[in-house]
Amino acid sequence: MTAESGAVFLTEGAHSAQLFTVLSGWAFRFKMLDDGRRQILNYVLPGDLVGLQGSVIGEMEHSVEALSPLVLCVFQRDRLDELFANHPGLAFDVTWLAAREERMLDDHLLSLGRRSALERAAYLLAFLHERAVSVGLGKGQGPVSIPLTQQHVADTLGLSIVHTNKTLRKLTNKGLIRWLGRSCEVLDATELARVAGWEGLGEPVRPLI
Amino acid sequence: MTAESGAVFLTEGAHSAQLFTVLSGWAFRFKMLDDGRRQILNYVLPGDLVGLQGSVIGEMEHSVEALSPLVLCVFQRDRLDELFANHPGLAFDVTWLAAREERMLDDHLLSLGRRSALERAAYLLAFLHERAVSVGLGKGQGPVSIPLTQQHVADTLGLSIVHTNKTLRKLTNKGLIRWLGRSCEVLDATELARVAGWEGLGEPVRPLI
DNA sequence: CGGAACTTTGAGTTTCCTCAAAAAATGTGG
DNA sequence: CCACATTTTTTGAGGAAACTCAAAGTTCCG
C-alpha cells in the first residue's frame, strides 16, 4: 500500500484498526484537542510498526499522517494472534518495537517537560537525524534532509510557530542546521545533541520486520 | 519483594535489569538531566509491569522510585524468552501492557505539549484518580487518596514548584481536590476531566498478570 | 503567473519562572 | 509529650520565556 504526503491514513477512533509496517518514507503520529491544538507524539520511519495500539487494545487514540510519499505493508489484525501462537521470535520482535517506542516517548517527555525551547529544538533534530541515519537515509552525499515544516516542529515541541521560528533561527545562526523549502538539513548532529544534553538512542541491535 | 516509600529500586543504566509485577503500592518512573532537572514519566500501580524496557532491549534508560510501601513479584529476565515460546497468551498480555503504557505516554505528551498549567494539573489528577479506581483503590469510604507531594506534581507537569502550588490552589478553591499532608484527595474527578478536556482512558478489558 | 502555504520580523501581553522568606506539617530523639 | 531539624506548602515581587496579533517576505505548486 502507498500513501501520499499529507495523507492521514489512520485516524483516531478507528475501530477496524489495521497494522502496518513502513517500508519507505516518513510519517508522524499525533493527537488533537477539541479546540484544534495539535501535538505530534513521534515520527515514523522505515522499519516502524504503525497501528499496534489499535491492533492490541482495539481502538486507536491517535492519528497518523504521511510527511512524504509512503510505502506500507499491511498486516491483518487477526493474524496477530496467529503470530503470537506460531512465531514467538517475531512476537518478541513486536514487543521489542513497542518497548523502543516507549523509550522514545520517555525521551520526548523529558524534553517537553524539562528542556528549554532551544534545547528542545536541538534534541528533536538530533533525534530525527539519528533515526534517519540508523535506517540508512544518510548514505546520499551531503547532509541528511528531514521532510517537515516549522509548523510540525512547533507541534512536536509544544511551542508556537513564531517562537519555533526564532528558536530554529538560533540553531541556523550557529551553523547546526539549514532550512530548505519544507525540509531541514542537519549539519552538525553532534553539536545539536550537546546543546540538548542528549545521549542519543543507543540502539545496538534491532529486529528486522 | 518489597520496597520502602522513597526507595529507588531500579536505576537508569542498570544492565542486569529485572522485570517486576507490582502487587500493591504506588511508584513512578522518571528521568533526570545532568543538572538535576527531573521529569516524571508515568506512575506505576498494582498490575503494572516494571522494567520491561530493560528486559526486552537490554538496558534501562529511566529509574523507578516507590511512592508508598510496595510489594513486587520478581521475574527473571531469561524467562521472558520461555514465556514467548510457551505461553503465547501471556506474551500477548505483556505486549498489551506495553501498548497501554504507550497510550498513557501519548496522553501525557499531549498534556505537556499543548495544555495550560491548570489543564495539565486537572488532567494529571483525573488520570491518577481513574487509574486508582480501576485497580480498586476507590473502595474505601470517601474520596480516593493519591500519595504524592507537590514536587512530584511539578516534576510530572514540567512546571516549577511555585507555579504548581498556585495552580493546585485554584483546583482546591474550585472544590475539585484537597491537599492533605503528602497526598491529594480527588473530590470531583468528572469536573477535573472536563477542565482538562480529557476523555478518560477507556479500558474495557485488561489481562491479569 | 497567481494563489496558497510557509517563513520571517516586530511589538506588546501573558504565562510561567526565580528568588526570597514565612508558615505549616512531619519526623526524631530525649 | 516536647523541642528541634527537616521537609513541605504558601505567599509576594520582579524578571524571563514564550505567546498572540499583525503584517511582510518567500517559496511552492498548479
PDB file of N, CA and C in Angstrom, chain B residues 87-155:
ATOM      1  N   HIS B  87       4.036 -19.648  26.183  1.00  0.00           N
ATOM      2  CA  HIS B  87       2.770 -19.106  26.675  1.00  0.00           C
ATOM      3  C   HIS B  87       2.361 -17.895  25.838  1.00  0.00           C
ATOM      4  N   PRO B  88       1.959 -18.149  24.602  1.00  0.00           N
ATOM      5  CA  PRO B  88       1.646 -17.046  23.691  1.00  0.00           C
ATOM      6  C   PRO B  88       0.570 -16.120  24.245  1.00  0.00           C
ATOM      7  N   GLY B  89      -0.358 -16.658  25.010  1.00  0.00           N
ATOM      8  CA  GLY B  89      -1.398 -15.807  25.589  1.00  0.00           C
ATOM      9  C   GLY B  89      -0.813 -14.799  26.558  1.00  0.00           C
ATOM     10  N   LEU B  90       0.098 -15.262  27.413  1.00  0.00           N
ATOM     11  CA  LEU B  90       0.738 -14.354  28.360  1.00  0.00           C
ATOM     12  C   LEU B  90       1.650 -13.377  27.635  1.00  0.00           C
ATOM     13  N   ALA B  91       2.325 -13.856  26.596  1.00  0.00           N
ATOM     14  CA  ALA B  91       3.191 -12.971  25.816  1.00  0.00           C
ATOM     15  C   ALA B  91       2.364 -11.846  25.211  1.00  0.00           C
ATOM     16  N   PHE B  92       1.175 -12.201  24.744  1.00  0.00           N
ATOM     17  CA  PHE B  92       0.291 -11.170  24.192  1.00  0.00           C
ATOM     18  C   PHE B  92      -0.108 -10.169  25.263  1.00  0.00           C
ATOM     19  N   ASP B  93      -0.334 -10.663  26.479  1.00  0.00           N
ATOM     20  CA  ASP B  93      -0.697  -9.762  27.573  1.00  0.00           C
ATOM     21  C   ASP B  93       0.442  -8.787  27.876  1.00  0.00           C
ATOM     22  N   VAL B  94       1.670  -9.268  27.819  1.00  0.00           N
ATOM     23  CA  VAL B  94       2.813  -8.378  28.029  1.00  0.00           C
ATOM     24  C   VAL B  94       2.808  -7.278  26.971  1.00  0.00           C
ATOM     25  N   THR B  95       2.541  -7.654  25.748  1.00  0.00           N
ATOM     26  CA  THR B  95       2.500  -6.666  24.666  1.00  0.00           C
ATOM     27  C   THR B  95       1.311  -5.718  24.847  1.00  0.00           C
ATOM     28  N   TRP B  96       0.212  -6.271  25.338  1.00  0.00           N
ATOM     29  CA  TRP B  96      -0.952  -5.415  25.639  1.00  0.00           C
ATOM     30  C   TRP B  96      -0.578  -4.357  26.658  1.00  0.00           C
ATOM     31  N   LEU B  97       0.136  -4.767  27.700  1.00  0.00           N
ATOM     32  CA  LEU B  97       0.553  -3.804  28.725  1.00  0.00           C
ATOM     33  C   LEU B  97       1.491  -2.751  28.138  1.00  0.00           C
ATOM     34  N   ALA B  98       2.378  -3.179  27.241  1.00  0.00           N
ATOM     35  CA  ALA B  98       3.306  -2.229  26.618  1.00  0.00           C
ATOM     36  C   ALA B  98       2.535  -1.225  25.760  1.00  0.00           C
ATOM     37  N   ALA B  99       1.527  -1.714  25.042  1.00  0.00           N
ATOM     38  CA  ALA B  99       0.727  -0.818  24.199  1.00  0.00           C
ATOM     39  C   ALA B  99      -0.071   0.157  25.063  1.00  0.00           C
ATOM     40  N   ARG B 100      -0.541  -0.319  26.210  1.00  0.00           N
ATOM     41  CA  ARG B 100      -1.287   0.558  27.101  1.00  0.00           C
ATOM     42  C   ARG B 100      -0.373   1.628  27.689  1.00  0.00           C
ATOM     43  N   GLU B 101       0.855   1.255  28.058  1.00  0.00           N
ATOM     44  CA  GLU B 101       1.811   2.247  28.566  1.00  0.00           C
ATOM     45  C   GLU B 101       2.066   3.304  27.498  1.00  0.00           C
ATOM     46  N   GLU B 102       2.241   2.845  26.255  1.00  0.00           N
ATOM     47  CA  GLU B 102       2.466   3.763  25.136  1.00  0.00           C
ATOM     48  C   GLU B 102       1.306   4.753  25.032  1.00  0.00           C
ATOM     49  N   ARG B 103       0.091   4.253  25.202  1.00  0.00           N
ATOM     50  CA  ARG B 103      -1.085   5.110  25.096  1.00  0.00           C
ATOM     51  C   ARG B 103      -1.114   6.149  26.205  1.00  0.00           C
ATOM     52  N   MET B 104      -0.730   5.746  27.410  1.00  0.00           N
ATOM     53  CA  MET B 104      -0.691   6.712  28.516  1.00  0.00           C
ATOM     54  C   MET B 104       0.364   7.781  28.236  1.00  0.00           C
ATOM     55  N   LEU B 105       1.510   7.361  27.707  1.00  0.00           N
ATOM     56  CA  LEU B 105       2.558   8.331  27.416  1.00  0.00           C
ATOM     57  C   LEU B 105       2.110   9.300  26.327  1.00  0.00           C
ATOM     58  N   ASP B 106       1.352   8.804  25.352  1.00  0.00           N
ATOM     59  CA  ASP B 106       0.778   9.686  24.326  1.00  0.00           C
ATOM     60  C   ASP B 106      -0.062  10.776  24.987  1.00  0.00           C
ATOM     61  N   ASP B 107      -0.906  10.367  25.925  1.00  0.00           N
ATOM     62  CA  ASP B 107      -1.753  11.335  26.627  1.00  0.00           C
ATOM     63  C   ASP B 107      -0.913  12.347  27.397  1.00  0.00           C
ATOM     64  N   HIS B 108       0.132  11.864  28.066  1.00  0.00           N
ATOM     65  CA  HIS B 108       0.991  12.774  28.827  1.00  0.00           C
ATOM     66  C   HIS B 108       1.674  13.781  27.890  1.00  0.00           C
ATOM     67  N   LEU B 109       2.095  13.296  26.719  1.00  0.00           N
ATOM     68  CA  LEU B 109       2.752  14.196  25.775  1.00  0.00           C
ATOM     69  C   LEU B 109       1.810  15.288  25.304  1.00  0.00           C
ATOM     70  N   LEU B 110       0.576  14.898  24.997  1.00  0.00           N
ATOM     71  CA  LEU B 110      -0.417  15.904  24.604  1.00  0.00           C
ATOM     72  C   LEU B 110      -0.560  16.951  25.700  1.00  0.00           C
ATOM     73  N   SER B 111      -0.564  16.487  26.933  1.00  0.00           N
ATOM     74  CA  SER B 111      -0.727  17.381  28.067  1.00  0.00           C
ATOM     75  C   SER B 111       0.440  18.355  28.188  1.00  0.00           C
ATOM     76  N   LEU B 112       1.659  17.809  28.199  1.00  0.00           N
ATOM     77  CA  LEU B 112       2.835  18.658  28.366  1.00  0.00           C
ATOM     78  C   LEU B 112       2.992  19.625  27.214  1.00  0.00           C
ATOM     79  N   GLY B 113       2.652  19.149  26.005  1.00  0.00           N
ATOM     80  CA  GLY B 113       2.882  19.993  24.845  1.00  0.00           C
ATOM     81  C   GLY B 113       1.819  21.050  24.651  1.00  0.00           C
ATOM     82  N   ARG B 114       0.581  20.705  24.906  1.00  0.00           N
ATOM     83  CA  ARG B 114      -0.492  21.588  24.453  1.00  0.00           C
ATOM     84  C   ARG B 114      -1.489  22.037  25.501  1.00  0.00           C
ATOM     85  N   ARG B 115      -1.375  21.587  26.740  1.00  0.00           N
ATOM     86  CA  ARG B 115      -2.327  22.051  27.744  1.00  0.00           C
ATOM     87  C   ARG B 115      -1.699  23.129  28.635  1.00  0.00           C
ATOM     88  N   SER B 116      -2.526  24.059  29.136  1.00  0.00           N
ATOM     89  CA  SER B 116      -2.074  25.074  30.080  1.00  0.00           C
ATOM     90  C   SER B 116      -1.784  24.422  31.433  1.00  0.00           C
ATOM     91  N   ALA B 117      -1.167  25.198  32.320  1.00  0.00           N
ATOM     92  CA  ALA B 117      -0.828  24.658  33.640  1.00  0.00           C
ATOM     93  C   ALA B 117      -2.059  24.109  34.350  1.00  0.00           C
ATOM     94  N   LEU B 118      -3.153  24.861  34.328  1.00  0.00           N
ATOM     95  CA  LEU B 118      -4.361  24.418  35.024  1.00  0.00           C
ATOM     96  C   LEU B 118      -4.925  23.147  34.393  1.00  0.00           C
ATOM     97  N   GLU B 119      -4.948  23.120  33.065  1.00  0.00           N
ATOM     98  CA  GLU B 119      -5.448  21.933  32.369  1.00  0.00           C
ATOM     99  C   GLU B 119      -4.567  20.719  32.658  1.00  0.00           C
ATOM    100  N   ARG B 120      -3.269  20.953  32.688  1.00  0.00           N
ATOM    101  CA  ARG B 120      -2.339  19.851  32.948  1.00  0.00           C
ATOM    102  C   ARG B 120      -2.542  19.259  34.323  1.00  0.00           C
ATOM    103  N   ALA B 121      -2.686  20.132  35.316  1.00  0.00           N
ATOM    104  CA  ALA B 121      -2.882  19.646  36.684  1.00  0.00           C
ATOM    105  C   ALA B 121      -4.191  18.874  36.775  1.00  0.00           C
ATOM    106  N   ALA B 122      -5.240  19.417  36.165  1.00  0.00           N
ATOM    107  CA  ALA B 122      -6.538  18.742  36.196  1.00  0.00           C
ATOM    108  C   ALA B 122      -6.438  17.384  35.509  1.00  0.00           C
ATOM    109  N   TYR B 123      -5.765  17.349  34.377  1.00  0.00           N
ATOM    110  CA  TYR B 123      -5.582  16.082  33.664  1.00  0.00           C
ATOM    111  C   TYR B 123      -4.873  15.065  34.540  1.00  0.00           C
ATOM    112  N   LEU B 124      -3.755  15.477  35.141  1.00  0.00           N
ATOM    113  CA  LEU B 124      -2.952  14.529  35.924  1.00  0.00           C
ATOM    114  C   LEU B 124      -3.768  13.907  37.042  1.00  0.00           C
ATOM    115  N   LEU B 125      -4.512  14.731  37.760  1.00  0.00           N
ATOM    116  CA  LEU B 125      -5.246  14.205  38.913  1.00  0.00           C
ATOM    117  C   LEU B 125      -6.437  13.368  38.467  1.00  0.00           C
ATOM    118  N   ALA B 126      -7.072  13.761  37.365  1.00  0.00           N
ATOM    119  CA  ALA B 126      -8.156  12.917  36.833  1.00  0.00           C
ATOM    120  C   ALA B 126      -7.586  11.571  36.373  1.00  0.00           C
ATOM    121  N   PHE B 127      -6.439  11.625  35.740  1.00  0.00           N
ATOM    122  CA  PHE B 127      -5.774  10.409  35.266  1.00  0.00           C
ATOM    123  C   PHE B 127      -5.424   9.478  36.426  1.00  0.00           C
ATOM    124  N   LEU B 128      -4.767  10.036  37.449  1.00  0.00           N
ATOM    125  CA  LEU B 128      -4.354   9.194  38.579  1.00  0.00           C
ATOM    126  C   LEU B 128      -5.583   8.663  39.312  1.00  0.00           C
ATOM    127  N   HIS B 129      -6.615   9.478  39.403  1.00  0.00           N
ATOM    128  CA  HIS B 129      -7.846   9.015  40.042  1.00  0.00           C
ATOM    129  C   HIS B 129      -8.435   7.835  39.280  1.00  0.00           C
ATOM    130  N   GLU B 130      -8.516   7.979  37.967  1.00  0.00           N
ATOM    131  CA  GLU B 130      -9.101   6.897  37.166  1.00  0.00           C
ATOM    132  C   GLU B 130      -8.290   5.607  37.292  1.00  0.00           C
ATOM    133  N   ARG B 131      -6.967   5.764  37.294  1.00  0.00           N
ATOM    134  CA  ARG B 131      -6.136   4.570  37.435  1.00  0.00           C
ATOM    135  C   ARG B 131      -6.326   3.934  38.806  1.00  0.00           C
ATOM    136  N   ALA B 132      -6.386   4.773  39.832  1.00  0.00           N
ATOM    137  CA  ALA B 132      -6.555   4.239  41.183  1.00  0.00           C
ATOM    138  C   ALA B 132      -7.873   3.464  41.289  1.00  0.00           C
ATOM    139  N   VAL B 133      -8.927   4.073  40.774  1.00  0.00           N
ATOM    140  CA  VAL B 133     -10.235   3.413  40.829  1.00  0.00           C
ATOM    141  C   VAL B 133     -10.193   2.097  40.053  1.00  0.00           C
ATOM    142  N   SER B 134      -9.506   2.097  38.916  1.00  0.00           N
ATOM    143  CA  SER B 134      -9.525   0.897  38.064  1.00  0.00           C
ATOM    144  C   SER B 134      -8.807  -0.287  38.713  1.00  0.00           C
ATOM    145  N   VAL B 135      -7.965  -0.027  39.714  1.00  0.00           N
ATOM    146  CA  VAL B 135      -7.356  -1.155  40.416  1.00  0.00           C
ATOM    147  C   VAL B 135      -7.972  -1.338  41.802  1.00  0.00           C
ATOM    148  N   GLY B 136      -9.125  -0.713  42.005  1.00  0.00           N
ATOM    149  CA  GLY B 136      -9.879  -0.996  43.219  1.00  0.00           C
ATOM    150  C   GLY B 136      -9.472  -0.195  44.437  1.00  0.00           C
ATOM    151  N   LEU B 137      -8.758   0.927  44.234  1.00  0.00           N
ATOM    152  CA  LEU B 137      -8.346   1.734  45.382  1.00  0.00           C
ATOM    153  C   LEU B 137      -9.435   2.716  45.809  1.00  0.00           C
ATOM    154  N   GLY B 138     -10.577   2.693  45.147  1.00  0.00           N
ATOM    155  CA  GLY B 138     -11.635   3.631  45.491  1.00  0.00           C
ATOM    156  C   GLY B 138     -12.697   3.015  46.392  1.00  0.00           C
ATOM    157  N   LYS B 139     -12.440   1.792  46.864  1.00  0.00           N
ATOM    158  CA  LYS B 139     -13.487   1.075  47.596  1.00  0.00           C
ATOM    159  C   LYS B 139     -13.662   1.538  49.031  1.00  0.00           C
ATOM    160  N   GLY B 140     -12.559   2.075  49.620  1.00  0.00           N
ATOM    161  CA  GLY B 140     -12.711   2.597  50.970  1.00  0.00           C
ATOM    162  C   GLY B 140     -13.691   3.752  50.942  1.00  0.00           C
ATOM    163  N   GLN B 141     -14.304   4.033  52.102  1.00  0.00           N
ATOM    164  CA  GLN B 141     -15.236   5.171  52.170  1.00  0.00           C
ATOM    165  C   GLN B 141     -14.519   6.446  51.756  1.00  0.00           C
ATOM    166  N   GLY B 142     -15.251   7.406  51.238  1.00  0.00           N
ATOM    167  CA  GLY B 142     -14.701   8.722  50.966  1.00  0.00           C
ATOM    168  C   GLY B 142     -13.856   8.760  49.714  1.00  0.00           C
ATOM    169  N   PRO B 143     -13.225   9.928  49.504  1.00  0.00           N
ATOM    170  CA  PRO B 143     -12.505  10.156  48.255  1.00  0.00           C
ATOM    171  C   PRO B 143     -11.222   9.342  48.148  1.00  0.00           C
ATOM    172  N   VAL B 144     -10.773   9.130  46.908  1.00  0.00           N
ATOM    173  CA  VAL B 144      -9.522   8.427  46.643  1.00  0.00           C
ATOM    174  C   VAL B 144      -8.350   9.321  47.030  1.00  0.00           C
ATOM    175  N   SER B 145      -7.352   8.736  47.679  1.00  0.00           N
ATOM    176  CA  SER B 145      -6.196   9.497  48.129  1.00  0.00           C
ATOM    177  C   SER B 145      -4.940   9.053  47.370  1.00  0.00           C
ATOM    178  N   ILE B 146      -4.231  10.037  46.807  1.00  0.00           N
ATOM    179  CA  ILE B 146      -3.061   9.743  45.973  1.00  0.00           C
ATOM    180  C   ILE B 146      -1.802  10.183  46.702  1.00  0.00           C
ATOM    181  N   PRO B 147      -0.864   9.274  46.931  1.00  0.00           N
ATOM    182  CA  PRO B 147       0.290   9.578  47.765  1.00  0.00           C
ATOM    183  C   PRO B 147       1.412  10.280  46.997  1.00  0.00           C
ATOM    184  N   LEU B 148       1.365  11.608  46.906  1.00  0.00           N
ATOM    185  CA  LEU B 148       2.486  12.334  46.306  1.00  0.00           C
ATOM    186  C   LEU B 148       2.592  13.739  46.862  1.00  0.00           C
ATOM    187  N   THR B 149       3.736  14.382  46.614  1.00  0.00           N
ATOM    188  CA  THR B 149       3.936  15.758  47.059  1.00  0.00           C
ATOM    189  C   THR B 149       3.766  16.687  45.858  1.00  0.00           C
ATOM    190  N   GLN B 150       3.697  17.990  46.141  1.00  0.00           N
ATOM    191  CA  GLN B 150       3.557  18.952  45.056  1.00  0.00           C
ATOM    192  C   GLN B 150       4.816  18.966  44.187  1.00  0.00           C
ATOM    193  N   GLN B 151       5.945  18.572  44.774  1.00  0.00           N
ATOM    194  CA  GLN B 151       7.168  18.456  43.968  1.00  0.00           C
ATOM    195  C   GLN B 151       7.006  17.366  42.906  1.00  0.00           C
ATOM    196  N   HIS B 152       6.346  16.259  43.261  1.00  0.00           N
ATOM    197  CA  HIS B 152       6.086  15.218  42.271  1.00  0.00           C
ATOM    198  C   HIS B 152       5.183  15.745  41.154  1.00  0.00           C
ATOM    199  N   VAL B 153       4.145  16.473  41.551  1.00  0.00           N
ATOM    200  CA  VAL B 153       3.240  17.032  40.551  1.00  0.00           C
ATOM    201  C   VAL B 153       4.013  17.962  39.618  1.00  0.00           C
ATOM    202  N   ALA B 154       4.844  18.837  40.210  1.00  0.00           N
ATOM    203  CA  ALA B 154       5.631  19.777  39.405  1.00  0.00           C
ATOM    204  C   ALA B 154       6.518  19.029  38.407  1.00  0.00           C
ATOM    205  N   ASP B 155       7.173  17.974  38.880  1.00  0.00           N
ATOM    206  CA  ASP B 155       8.097  17.236  38.013  1.00  0.00           C
ATOM    207  C   ASP B 155       7.361  16.370  36.994  1.00  0.00           C
TER     208      ASP B 155
END
